[in-house]
């Protein structure tokens, strides 16, 4: 969604109409609420299906999360109409509420039904080859690289970067769930992971580990490909 600036206090006509009808009363307001809910539900379904693979949930349960997110977002929006400043389209502003609700609900769902160790710092490097589909025949190929990667995680990352890397890559914690557990945001966690993988790739290269096609699976760990994405 593209952000479009408007003069402060002077939203575009469509946005002004949303504010007028949602802030009104009677049948016109009810119709506006129904239209907005339909828009929010459509966004919620698309976003949850995009992220839902991390949670291994499908069907009615997935759609129920979308309905919950849309309903809660609608309630939050109608309670904060006076905070809309016309700096973007009303729908762009409103969609941020439903995206926030989706992140919160996916995060809570994961911790209620964890598919990975809840202890964020529990490092299980022995499971890493399995997570990338590597069997015993590949042992000679990945063992030294994993050792180098582990050393880089311990020596080159900050405590927070290490915690985020371990949770996402080793423990398979979705980004939304990790953000909730750490009291952070998706963007902050993603930035931490981005900085961590940049350090890890530099450390591997400095130690002579040139990434080849044969190293791709293990090298993907340095990029966080085993965990949730933004």
Coordinates of C-alpha atoms in Angstrom, one line a residue:
X1 CA 0.0 0.0 0.0
X2 CA 1.5 3.4 -1.0
X3 CA 1.5 6.2 1.5
X4 CA 0.1 9.4 0.1
X5 CA 0.5 12.6 2.1
X6 CA -2.4 15.1 2.6
X7 CA -2.5 18.5 4.2
X8 CA -2.9 18.1 8.0
X9 CA -6.5 18.1 8.9
X10 CA -7.6 17.8 5.3
X11 CA -7.9 14.2 4.3
X12 CA -8.8 13.1 0.8
X13 CA -12.6 13.0 0.0
X14 CA -12.9 9.2 0.4
X15 CA -11.1 9.3 3.8
X16 CA -13.3 12.2 4.9
X17 CA -16.4 10.2 4.0
X18 CA -15.2 7.3 6.1
X19 CA -14.7 9.5 9.1
X20 CA -18.0 11.2 8.6
X21 CA -20.0 8.0 8.3
X22 CA -18.2 6.0 11.0
X23 CA -18.6 8.9 13.3
X24 CA -22.3 9.3 12.6
X25 CA -25.3 7.3 13.7
X26 CA -28.1 5.1 12.4
X27 CA -28.2 3.0 9.3
X28 CA -25.5 5.0 7.5
X29 CA -23.0 4.2 10.2
X30 CA -24.0 0.6 10.3
X31 CA -23.4 0.3 6.6
X32 CA -20.0 1.9 6.9
X33 CA -19.1 -0.4 9.7
X34 CA -20.1 -3.4 7.6
X35 CA -18.1 -2.2 4.6
X36 CA -15.0 -1.5 6.8
X37 CA -15.3 -4.9 8.5
X38 CA -15.4 -6.6 5.1
X39 CA -12.3 -4.8 4.0
X40 CA -10.5 -5.6 7.3
X41 CA -11.5 -9.3 7.0
X42 CA -10.2 -9.5 3.5
X43 CA -6.8 -8.1 4.6
X44 CA -6.7 -10.3 7.7
X45 CA -7.4 -13.5 5.7
X46 CA -4.7 -12.7 3.2
X47 CA -2.1 -11.8 5.9
X48 CA -2.9 -14.8 8.1
X49 CA -2.7 -17.2 5.2
X50 CA 0.7 -15.7 4.3
X51 CA 2.0 -16.1 7.8
X52 CA -0.1 -19.1 9.0
X53 CA 2.3 -21.8 7.6
X54 CA 4.6 -21.2 10.5
X55 CA 1.8 -22.2 12.9
X56 CA 0.7 -25.4 11.1
X57 CA -3.0 -24.4 11.3
X58 CA -5.5 -24.4 8.5
X59 CA -9.2 -24.4 7.8
X60 CA -11.8 -23.1 10.3
X61 CA -9.2 -22.2 13.0
X62 CA -7.2 -20.0 10.6
X63 CA -10.4 -18.2 9.4
X64 CA -11.5 -17.8 13.0
X65 CA -8.2 -15.9 13.7
X66 CA -8.9 -13.7 10.8
X67 CA -12.4 -12.9 12.0
X68 CA -11.1 -12.1 15.5
X69 CA -8.4 -9.8 14.1
X70 CA -10.9 -8.0 11.9
X71 CA -13.4 -7.6 14.8
X72 CA -10.8 -6.3 17.2
X73 CA -9.3 -4.0 14.7
X74 CA -12.7 -2.5 13.9
X75 CA -13.3 -1.9 17.6
X76 CA -10.0 -0.2 17.9
X77 CA -10.5 2.0 14.8
X78 CA -13.9 3.3 15.8
X79 CA -12.5 4.1 19.2
X80 CA -9.6 6.2 17.7
X81 CA -11.3 8.0 14.8
X82 CA -10.2 11.3 16.4
X83 CA -6.6 10.2 16.0
X84 CA -6.8 10.1 12.2
X85 CA -4.8 13.0 10.9
X86 CA -5.3 12.6 7.2
X87 CA -1.6 11.9 6.6
X88 CA -2.5 8.8 4.6
X89 CA -5.6 7.3 3.2
X90 CA -8.1 6.2 5.8
X91 CA -7.9 2.6 4.6
X92 CA -4.1 2.6 4.8
X93 CA -4.4 3.8 8.4
X94 CA -7.1 1.3 9.2
X95 CA -5.2 -1.7 7.8
X96 CA -2.3 -1.0 10.3
X97 CA -4.8 -1.9 13.1
X98 CA -5.7 -5.3 11.6
X99 CA -2.0 -6.1 10.8
X100 CA -1.2 -5.4 14.5
X101 CA -4.0 -7.6 15.7
X102 CA -2.8 -10.5 13.4
X103 CA 0.7 -10.3 14.8
X104 CA -0.6 -10.3 18.3
X105 CA -2.9 -13.3 17.8
X106 CA -0.4 -15.4 15.8
X107 CA 2.1 -14.7 18.6
X108 CA -0.3 -15.8 21.4
X109 CA -1.4 -18.8 19.4
X110 CA 2.1 -20.1 19.1
X111 CA 2.8 -19.9 22.8
X112 CA -0.5 -21.6 23.6
X113 CA 0.4 -24.4 21.1
X114 CA 4.2 -24.4 20.8
X115 CA 5.8 -26.5 18.2
X116 CA 9.3 -25.6 19.4
X117 CA 11.1 -25.3 22.8
X118 CA 9.7 -22.5 24.8
X119 CA 13.1 -21.7 26.4
X120 CA 14.3 -19.1 23.9
X121 CA 18.0 -19.7 24.8
X122 CA 18.0 -23.5 24.5
X123 CA 20.5 -24.1 21.8
X124 CA 20.1 -27.4 20.0
X125 CA 22.7 -27.4 17.3
X126 CA 22.4 -31.1 16.7
X127 CA 18.9 -30.5 15.2
X128 CA 20.1 -28.0 12.7
X129 CA 20.9 -30.4 9.9
X130 CA 17.5 -32.1 10.2
X131 CA 15.8 -28.7 10.0
X132 CA 17.5 -28.3 6.6
X133 CA 16.8 -31.8 5.4
X134 CA 20.4 -33.0 5.6
X135 CA 21.0 -36.6 6.3
X136 CA 24.0 -38.6 7.6
X137 CA 25.5 -38.8 4.1
X138 CA 26.0 -35.1 4.2
X139 CA 27.9 -35.0 7.5
X140 CA 31.3 -34.3 6.1
X141 CA 29.9 -31.5 4.1
X142 CA 28.1 -29.6 6.9
X143 CA 29.9 -30.4 10.1
X144 CA 32.8 -27.9 9.9
X145 CA 30.5 -25.2 8.6
X146 CA 28.1 -25.7 11.5
X147 CA 31.0 -25.5 13.9
X148 CA 32.2 -22.3 12.4
X149 CA 28.6 -20.9 12.4
X150 CA 28.2 -21.8 16.1
X151 CA 31.5 -20.1 17.0
X152 CA 30.4 -17.0 15.1
X153 CA 27.1 -16.9 16.9
X154 CA 28.9 -17.1 20.3
X155 CA 31.7 -14.7 19.5
X156 CA 30.4 -12.1 17.0
X157 CA 26.7 -11.5 18.0
X158 CA 25.4 -9.3 20.8
X159 CA 23.4 -11.1 23.5
X160 CA 20.1 -9.9 21.9
X161 CA 21.2 -10.9 18.4
X162 CA 22.2 -14.3 19.6
X163 CA 18.9 -14.8 21.4
X164 CA 16.9 -13.8 18.3
X165 CA 19.0 -16.0 16.0
X166 CA 18.7 -19.1 18.3
X167 CA 15.0 -18.7 18.7
X168 CA 14.2 -18.2 15.0
X169 CA 16.8 -20.6 13.4
X170 CA 17.4 -23.3 16.0
X171 CA 14.1 -23.3 17.8
X172 CA 11.8 -22.4 14.8
X173 CA 10.0 -19.7 16.7
X174 CA 7.9 -17.5 14.3
X175 CA 8.8 -13.9 14.2
X176 CA 5.4 -12.8 15.5
X177 CA 5.7 -15.1 18.5
X178 CA 9.2 -13.9 19.3
X179 CA 8.2 -10.3 19.1
X180 CA 5.4 -10.9 21.6
X181 CA 7.6 -12.9 24.0
X182 CA 10.3 -10.2 24.0
X183 CA 7.9 -7.3 24.2
X184 CA 9.2 -6.0 20.9
X185 CA 7.8 -5.4 17.4
X186 CA 8.1 -7.4 14.1
X187 CA 10.2 -4.6 12.6
X188 CA 12.6 -4.5 15.5
X189 CA 13.1 -8.3 15.6
X190 CA 13.5 -8.4 11.8
X191 CA 16.2 -5.6 12.0
X192 CA 18.0 -7.6 14.8
X193 CA 17.9 -10.7 12.7
X194 CA 19.1 -8.8 9.6
X195 CA 22.1 -7.4 11.5
X196 CA 22.9 -10.8 13.0
X197 CA 22.9 -12.7 9.7
X198 CA 25.1 -9.9 8.1
X199 CA 27.7 -10.5 10.9
X200 CA 27.5 -14.2 10.5
X201 CA 28.1 -14.2 6.8
X202 CA 31.0 -11.8 7.2
X203 CA 32.5 -14.1 9.9
X204 CA 32.1 -17.2 7.7
X205 CA 33.7 -15.5 4.8
X206 CA 36.6 -14.2 6.9
X207 CA 37.3 -17.7 8.0
X208 CA 37.4 -19.0 4.5
X209 CA 33.9 -20.5 4.2
X210 CA 32.9 -19.5 0.7
X211 CA 29.3 -20.4 0.1
X212 CA 28.9 -22.9 -2.7
X213 CA 25.8 -24.7 -3.9
X214 CA 26.8 -27.7 -1.8
X215 CA 26.9 -25.5 1.3
X216 CA 23.6 -23.8 0.6
X217 CA 21.4 -25.6 3.1
X218 CA 23.6 -24.9 6.1
X219 CA 24.5 -21.4 4.9
X220 CA 20.8 -20.6 4.8
X221 CA 21.0 -20.8 8.6
X222 CA 23.1 -17.7 8.6
X223 CA 20.3 -16.0 6.8
X224 CA 17.6 -17.2 9.1
X225 CA 15.7 -19.1 6.4
X226 CA 14.6 -21.7 9.0
X227 CA 12.5 -19.2 10.9
X228 CA 9.7 -16.7 10.4
X229 CA 10.0 -13.9 7.9
X230 CA 8.6 -10.5 7.9

